[in-house]
PDB file of C-alpha atoms in Angstrom:
ATOM      1  CA  MET A 117      43.654  46.610 -89.346  1.00 56.00           C
ATOM      2  CA  ALA A 118      40.150  45.792 -90.775  1.00 74.00           C
ATOM      3  CA  VAL A 119      39.894  43.517 -87.777  1.00 78.00           C
ATOM      4  CA  LEU A 120      40.920  46.398 -85.111  1.00 79.00           C
ATOM      5  CA  ARG A 121      38.352  48.424 -86.508  1.00 79.00           C
ATOM      6  CA  ARG A 122      35.681  45.913 -85.697  1.00 82.00           C
ATOM      7  CA  PHE A 123      36.282  45.668 -82.107  1.00 85.00           C
ATOM      8  CA  ALA A 124      37.428  49.365 -81.754  1.00 85.00           C
ATOM      9  CA  ARG A 125      34.380  51.135 -83.308  1.00 87.00           C
ATOM     10  CA  PRO A 126      31.643  49.133 -81.026  1.00 89.00           C
ATOM     11  CA  LEU A 127      33.935  49.929 -77.872  1.00 89.00           C
ATOM     12  CA  LEU A 128      33.933  53.600 -78.847  1.00 88.00           C
ATOM     13  CA  ALA A 129      30.665  53.923 -79.310  1.00 90.00           C
ATOM     14  CA  SER A 130      29.100  51.520 -76.618  1.00 91.00           C
ATOM     15  CA  LYS A 131      28.948  54.717 -74.413  1.00 91.00           C
ATOM     16  CA  PHE A 132      27.196  56.650 -76.721  1.00 91.00           C
ATOM     17  CA  ILE A 133      24.206  54.211 -77.514  1.00 93.00           C
ATOM     18  CA  ARG A 134      24.011  53.711 -73.626  1.00 93.00           C
ATOM     19  CA  ASP A 135      23.850  57.177 -72.828  1.00 90.00           C
ATOM     20  CA  GLY A 136      21.546  58.238 -75.894  1.00 91.00           C
ATOM     21  CA  TYR A 137      18.907  55.635 -75.154  1.00 94.00           C
ATOM     22  CA  ALA A 138      19.009  56.433 -71.412  1.00 92.00           C
ATOM     23  CA  ALA A 139      18.650  60.505 -72.578  1.00 90.00           C
ATOM     24  CA  VAL A 140      15.625  59.482 -75.151  1.00 91.00           C
ATOM     25  CA  ARG A 141      13.923  57.207 -72.583  1.00 92.00           C
ATOM     26  CA  ASN A 142      14.106  59.264 -69.501  1.00 89.00           C
ATOM     27  CA  PRO A 143      15.709  62.962 -70.320  1.00 86.00           C
ATOM     28  CA  VAL A 144      17.871  64.789 -67.391  1.00 80.00           C
ATOM     29  CA  VAL A 145      18.356  68.590 -67.720  1.00 72.00           C
ATOM     30  CA  PRO A 146      21.104  69.969 -65.659  1.00 63.00           C
ATOM     31  CA  ALA A 147      20.074  72.663 -63.450  1.00 56.00           C
ATOM     32  CA  ALA A 148      21.358  75.863 -62.900  1.00 48.00           C
ATOM     33  CA  GLY A 149      23.083  74.516 -59.627  1.00 44.00           C
ATOM     34  CA  GLY A 150      25.148  72.310 -61.233  1.00 44.00           C
ATOM     35  CA  GLU A 151      23.113  69.241 -59.904  1.00 46.00           C
ATOM     36  CA  ALA A 152      20.612  67.285 -62.294  1.00 47.00           C
ATOM     37  CA  VAL A 153      17.046  67.653 -62.264  1.00 42.00           C
ATOM     38  CA  ARG A 154      14.111  65.047 -64.017  1.00 44.00           C
ATOM     39  CA  GLY A 155      12.014  66.812 -66.295  1.00 42.00           C
ATOM     40  CA  ALA A 156      13.129  70.196 -65.264  1.00 41.00           C
ATOM     41  CA  ALA A 157      13.386  73.678 -67.349  1.00 46.00           C
ATOM     42  CA  GLY A 158      17.023  74.654 -67.003  1.00 48.00           C
ATOM     43  CA  ALA A 159      18.298  77.612 -69.047  1.00 48.00           C
ATOM     44  CA  PRO A 160      17.405  78.086 -72.915  1.00 48.00           C
ATOM     45  CA  SER A 161      18.699  77.222 -75.603  1.00 46.00           C
ATOM     46  CA  ARG A 162      21.170  79.320 -77.252  1.00 58.00           C
ATOM     47  CA  LEU A 163      20.667  78.499 -81.034  1.00 61.00           C
ATOM     48  CA  PRO A 164      17.501  79.176 -82.892  1.00 69.00           C
ATOM     49  CA  LEU A 165      17.137  75.975 -84.946  1.00 71.00           C
ATOM     50  CA  LEU A 166      17.637  73.847 -81.726  1.00 69.00           C
ATOM     51  CA  PRO A 167      14.114  73.507 -79.554  1.00 73.00           C
ATOM     52  CA  GLU A 168      13.533  75.774 -76.441  1.00 74.00           C
ATOM     53  CA  ASP A 169      12.645  73.106 -73.757  1.00 77.00           C
ATOM     54  CA  PRO A 170      15.641  71.594 -72.350  1.00 78.00           C
ATOM     55  CA  VAL A 171      13.859  68.358 -72.032  1.00 83.00           C
ATOM     56  CA  GLN A 172      13.392  68.060 -76.079  1.00 85.00           C
ATOM     57  CA  LEU A 173      17.315  69.587 -76.466  1.00 83.00           C
ATOM     58  CA  VAL A 174      18.052  66.470 -74.173  1.00 85.00           C
ATOM     59  CA  ARG A 175      15.688  64.005 -76.117  1.00 89.00           C
ATOM     60  CA  LEU A 176      17.353  65.080 -79.722  1.00 89.00           C
ATOM     61  CA  GLN A 177      21.173  64.845 -78.538  1.00 89.00           C
ATOM     62  CA  GLY A 178      20.147  61.298 -77.159  1.00 91.00           C
ATOM     63  CA  ALA A 179      18.773  60.781 -80.492  1.00 93.00           C
ATOM     64  CA  VAL A 180      21.738  61.928 -82.305  1.00 93.00           C
ATOM     65  CA  GLN A 181      24.206  59.961 -79.733  1.00 93.00           C
ATOM     66  CA  LEU A 182      22.151  56.643 -80.248  1.00 94.00           C
ATOM     67  CA  GLY A 183      21.734  56.767 -83.660  1.00 94.00           C
ATOM     68  CA  ALA A 184      25.318  57.892 -84.606  1.00 94.00           C
ATOM     69  CA  GLY A 185      26.499  55.198 -82.050  1.00 93.00           C
ATOM     70  CA  LEU A 186      24.593  52.515 -83.576  1.00 94.00           C
ATOM     71  CA  LEU A 187      25.904  53.478 -86.935  1.00 94.00           C
ATOM     72  CA  LEU A 188      29.534  53.487 -85.751  1.00 90.00           C
ATOM     73  CA  ALA A 189      29.380  50.146 -84.010  1.00 91.00           C
ATOM     74  CA  LEU A 190      27.762  48.449 -87.290  1.00 92.00           C
ATOM     75  CA  GLY A 191      30.087  50.206 -89.429  1.00 87.00           C
ATOM     76  CA  ARG A 192      28.017  52.159 -91.386  1.00 90.00           C
ATOM     77  CA  ALA A 193      28.874  55.456 -92.309  1.00 88.00           C
ATOM     78  CA  PRO A 194      31.592  55.759 -89.757  1.00 88.00           C
ATOM     79  CA  ARG A 195      33.099  59.104 -90.837  1.00 87.00           C
ATOM     80  CA  SER A 196      29.682  60.509 -90.304  1.00 90.00           C
ATOM     81  CA  ALA A 197      28.605  59.112 -87.512  1.00 91.00           C
ATOM     82  CA  SER A 198      32.130  59.724 -85.802  1.00 90.00           C
ATOM     83  CA  ALA A 199      31.428  63.013 -86.537  1.00 90.00           C
ATOM     84  CA  ALA A 200      28.275  63.679 -85.173  1.00 92.00           C
ATOM     85  CA  LEU A 201      29.057  62.366 -81.949  1.00 91.00           C
ATOM     86  CA  ALA A 202      32.025  64.471 -81.809  1.00 91.00           C
ATOM     87  CA  VAL A 203      29.644  67.362 -81.907  1.00 90.00           C
ATOM     88  CA  THR A 204      27.426  65.593 -78.981  1.00 88.00           C
ATOM     89  CA  VAL A 205      30.410  65.331 -76.997  1.00 88.00           C
ATOM     90  CA  VAL A 206      31.633  68.679 -77.285  1.00 86.00           C
ATOM     91  CA  SER A 207      28.064  70.176 -76.785  1.00 80.00           C
ATOM     92  CA  SER A 208      27.622  68.104 -73.618  1.00 78.00           C
ATOM     93  CA  ALA A 209      31.320  69.144 -72.231  1.00 77.00           C
ATOM     94  CA  LEU A 210      30.435  72.662 -72.530  1.00 74.00           C
ATOM     95  CA  THR A 211      26.903  72.410 -70.469  1.00 68.00           C
ATOM     96  CA  PRO A 212      28.109  72.387 -67.523  1.00 64.00           C
ATOM     97  CA  TYR A 213      29.812  75.639 -68.303  1.00 63.00           C
ATOM     98  CA  LEU A 214      27.133  77.052 -69.933  1.00 59.00           C
ATOM     99  CA  TYR A 215      24.509  76.281 -67.149  1.00 55.00           C
ATOM    100  CA  ARG A 216      26.971  77.691 -64.446  1.00 57.00           C
ATOM    101  CA  ALA A 217      27.487  81.182 -66.349  1.00 51.00           C
ATOM    102  CA  THR A 218      23.567  81.315 -66.385  1.00 50.00           C
ATOM    103  CA  GLY A 219      23.278  80.101 -62.271  1.00 50.00           C
ATOM    104  CA  ASP A 220      24.324  81.291 -58.772  1.00 49.00           C
ATOM    105  CA  SER A 221      27.676  82.702 -58.411  1.00 48.00           C
ATOM    106  CA  ASP A 222      27.848  82.858 -54.776  1.00 49.00           C
ATOM    107  CA  THR A 223      28.025  79.701 -54.248  1.00 55.00           C
ATOM    108  CA  ASP A 224      31.268  78.026 -52.878  1.00 53.00           C
ATOM    109  CA  PRO A 225      33.033  75.582 -55.168  1.00 65.00           C
ATOM    110  CA  ASP A 226      33.347  72.827 -53.676  1.00 73.00           C
ATOM    111  CA  PRO A 227      36.514  70.562 -54.477  1.00 76.00           C
ATOM    112  CA  GLU A 228      35.475  67.378 -54.703  1.00 78.00           C
ATOM    113  CA  ALA A 229      32.972  68.245 -57.861  1.00 73.00           C
ATOM    114  CA  GLY A 230      35.913  70.516 -59.312  1.00 72.00           C
ATOM    115  CA  ALA A 231      37.550  67.425 -59.152  1.00 77.00           C
ATOM    116  CA  ALA A 232      34.754  65.537 -60.472  1.00 77.00           C
ATOM    117  CA  GLU A 233      34.109  67.780 -63.471  1.00 75.00           C
ATOM    118  CA  ARG A 234      37.743  67.999 -64.540  1.00 76.00           C
ATOM    119  CA  ALA A 235      37.681  64.158 -64.282  1.00 79.00           C
ATOM    120  CA  GLU A 236      34.613  64.158 -67.095  1.00 79.00           C
ATOM    121  CA  LEU A 237      35.901  67.071 -68.686  1.00 77.00           C
ATOM    122  CA  LEU A 238      39.122  64.968 -69.048  1.00 78.00           C
ATOM    123  CA  ALA A 239      37.524  61.846 -70.317  1.00 82.00           C
ATOM    124  CA  ASN A 240      35.306  64.167 -72.802  1.00 80.00           C
ATOM    125  CA  VAL A 241      38.397  65.458 -74.339  1.00 82.00           C
ATOM    126  CA  SER A 242      39.582  61.626 -74.330  1.00 83.00           C
ATOM    127  CA  LEU A 243      36.599  60.873 -76.523  1.00 84.00           C
ATOM    128  CA  LEU A 244      36.757  63.934 -78.640  1.00 84.00           C
ATOM    129  CA  GLY A 245      40.047  62.654 -79.599  1.00 83.00           C
ATOM    130  CA  GLY A 246      39.248  59.292 -80.551  1.00 83.00           C
ATOM    131  CA  LEU A 247      36.193  60.184 -82.703  1.00 83.00           C
ATOM    132  CA  LEU A 248      37.972  62.712 -84.222  1.00 82.00           C
ATOM    133  CA  ILE A 249      40.702  59.974 -85.464  1.00 81.00           C
ATOM    134  CA  ALA A 250      37.622  57.831 -86.113  1.00 81.00           C
ATOM    135  CA  ALA A 251      36.067  60.494 -88.443  1.00 79.00           C
ATOM    136  CA  ALA A 252      39.546  61.035 -89.871  1.00 78.00           C
ATOM    137  CA  ASP A 253      39.636  57.105 -90.832  1.00 78.00           C
ATOM    138  CA  THR A 254      39.505  56.426 -94.557  1.00 71.00           C
ATOM    139  CA  HIS A 255      40.036  52.510 -94.058  1.00 72.00           C
ATOM    140  CA  GLY A 256      43.670  52.643 -95.809  1.00 69.00           C
ATOM    141  CA  LYS A 257      41.782  53.846 -99.023  1.00 72.00           C
ATOM    142  CA  PRO A 258      42.440  57.614-100.154  1.00 72.00           C
ATOM    143  CA  SER A 259      41.100  60.577 -99.391  1.00 68.00           C
ATOM    144  CA  LEU A 260      38.444  62.590-100.896  1.00 69.00           C
ATOM    145  CA  ALA A 261      40.989  65.550-101.104  1.00 75.00           C
ATOM    146  CA  HIS A 262      43.618  63.165-102.794  1.00 75.00           C
ATOM    147  CA  ARG A 263      40.611  61.792-104.893  1.00 76.00           C
ATOM    148  CA  THR A 264      39.431  65.210-106.101  1.00 84.00           C
ATOM    149  CA  ARG A 265      43.601  65.986-106.603  1.00 84.00           C
ATOM    150  CA  ARG A 266      43.929  62.500-108.714  1.00 84.00           C
ATOM    151  CA  VAL A 267      40.574  63.557-111.040  1.00 86.00           C
ATOM    152  CA  ALA A 268      41.858  67.182-111.442  1.00 85.00           C
ATOM    153  CA  GLY A 269      45.361  65.758-112.241  1.00 84.00           C
ATOM    154  CA  HIS A 270      43.805  63.396-115.125  1.00 85.00           C
ATOM    155  CA  ALA A 271      41.431  65.904-116.079  1.00 85.00           C
ATOM    156  CA  SER A 272      44.167  68.232-116.791  1.00 84.00           C
ATOM    157  CA  GLY A 273      46.485  65.938-118.467  1.00 83.00           C
ATOM    158  CA  ALA A 274      43.595  65.135-120.749  1.00 83.00           C
ATOM    159  CA  VAL A 275      42.748  68.687-121.714  1.00 84.00           C
ATOM    160  CA  THR A 276      46.451  68.933-122.396  1.00 85.00           C
ATOM    161  CA  HIS A 277      46.521  66.313-124.528  1.00 85.00           C
ATOM    162  CA  ARG A 278      43.481  67.300-126.525  1.00 86.00           C
ATOM    163  CA  ALA A 279      45.039  71.143-127.022  1.00 84.00           C
ATOM    164  CA  GLY A 280      48.132  69.443-127.930  1.00 83.00           C
ATOM    165  CA  ALA A 281      46.133  67.211-130.497  1.00 84.00           C
ATOM    166  CA  VAL A 282      44.326  70.277-132.010  1.00 85.00           C
ATOM    167  CA  SER A 283      47.317  72.179-132.022  1.00 83.00           C
ATOM    168  CA  ASP A 284      49.001  69.779-134.212  1.00 83.00           C
ATOM    169  CA  ARG A 285      45.939  69.588-136.487  1.00 85.00           C
ATOM    170  CA  VAL A 286      45.638  72.963-136.591  1.00 85.00           C
ATOM    171  CA  GLY A 287      49.531  73.489-137.256  1.00 82.00           C
ATOM    172  CA  GLY A 288      48.806  71.067-139.947  1.00 83.00           C
ATOM    173  CA  ALA A 289      46.468  72.758-141.751  1.00 83.00           C
ATOM    174  CA  ALA A 290      48.676  75.766-141.300  1.00 83.00           C
ATOM    175  CA  ASP A 291      51.631  74.154-142.976  1.00 83.00           C
ATOM    176  CA  THR A 292      49.336  72.461-145.373  1.00 85.00           C
ATOM    177  CA  ALA A 293      47.548  76.061-146.370  1.00 84.00           C
ATOM    178  CA  VAL A 294      51.143  77.712-146.664  1.00 84.00           C
ATOM    179  CA  LYS A 295      52.734  75.285-148.859  1.00 86.00           C
ATOM    180  CA  SER A 296      49.459  75.576-150.982  1.00 87.00           C
ATOM    181  CA  VAL A 297      49.516  79.238-151.454  1.00 85.00           C
ATOM    182  CA  THR A 298      53.346  78.810-151.847  1.00 87.00           C
ATOM    183  CA  ALA A 299      52.969  76.475-154.445  1.00 86.00           C
ATOM    184  CA  SER A 300      50.281  78.573-156.089  1.00 86.00           C
ATOM    185  CA  VAL A 301      52.505  81.509-155.893  1.00 85.00           C
ATOM    186  CA  ASP A 302      55.438  79.524-157.576  1.00 85.00           C
ATOM    187  CA  ALA A 303      53.199  78.189-160.309  1.00 85.00           C
ATOM    188  CA  ALA A 304      52.079  81.880-161.098  1.00 84.00           C
ATOM    189  CA  ARG A 305      55.811  83.223-161.193  1.00 83.00           C
ATOM    190  CA  LYS A 306      56.880  80.285-163.415  1.00 84.00           C
ATOM    191  CA  ARG A 307      53.644  81.086-165.661  1.00 83.00           C
ATOM    192  CA  LEU A 308      54.821  85.216-165.896  1.00 82.00           C
ATOM    193  CA  SER A 309      58.349  84.153-166.594  1.00 73.00           C
TER     194      SER A 309
END
């Protein structure tokens, strides 16, 4: 399985490296009509933490794709890189629909363009599935949840063991105290008799 990972990760990352490099060097922003316009201002971003300039937004997404794609291809932090790439796939898959919602609704839909959009959406969904699998891949090692449960189980066992030991000591001390008091009472009874 390790050999498969060495080949599969760079194959999965290759599209993102290429697209990210292209977006950083020459950002293409989709216009409201659906066609791509180089350097044109499209709809403003909807999230306050993201840049308002669409060109900067495309460059930011390209930088994330380039960096995370390289990390995935090299096998460095592959789960985090896959998760970051999955976020960019979702955002790029939704972008045409967001621009359509803000653009002209009077234009007649082109059947060929609609088929191309559906094919691209299906490709993005397929990539998203592969990235989610890569993000969940633990290389045959137990997951973080399993390791956490295991450590918690060991800690619980250690606490139970310590509590038992303390209980035994307290019980032993109590037994000793009871025996001592009983012996003192018996000795006092014998003196009085």
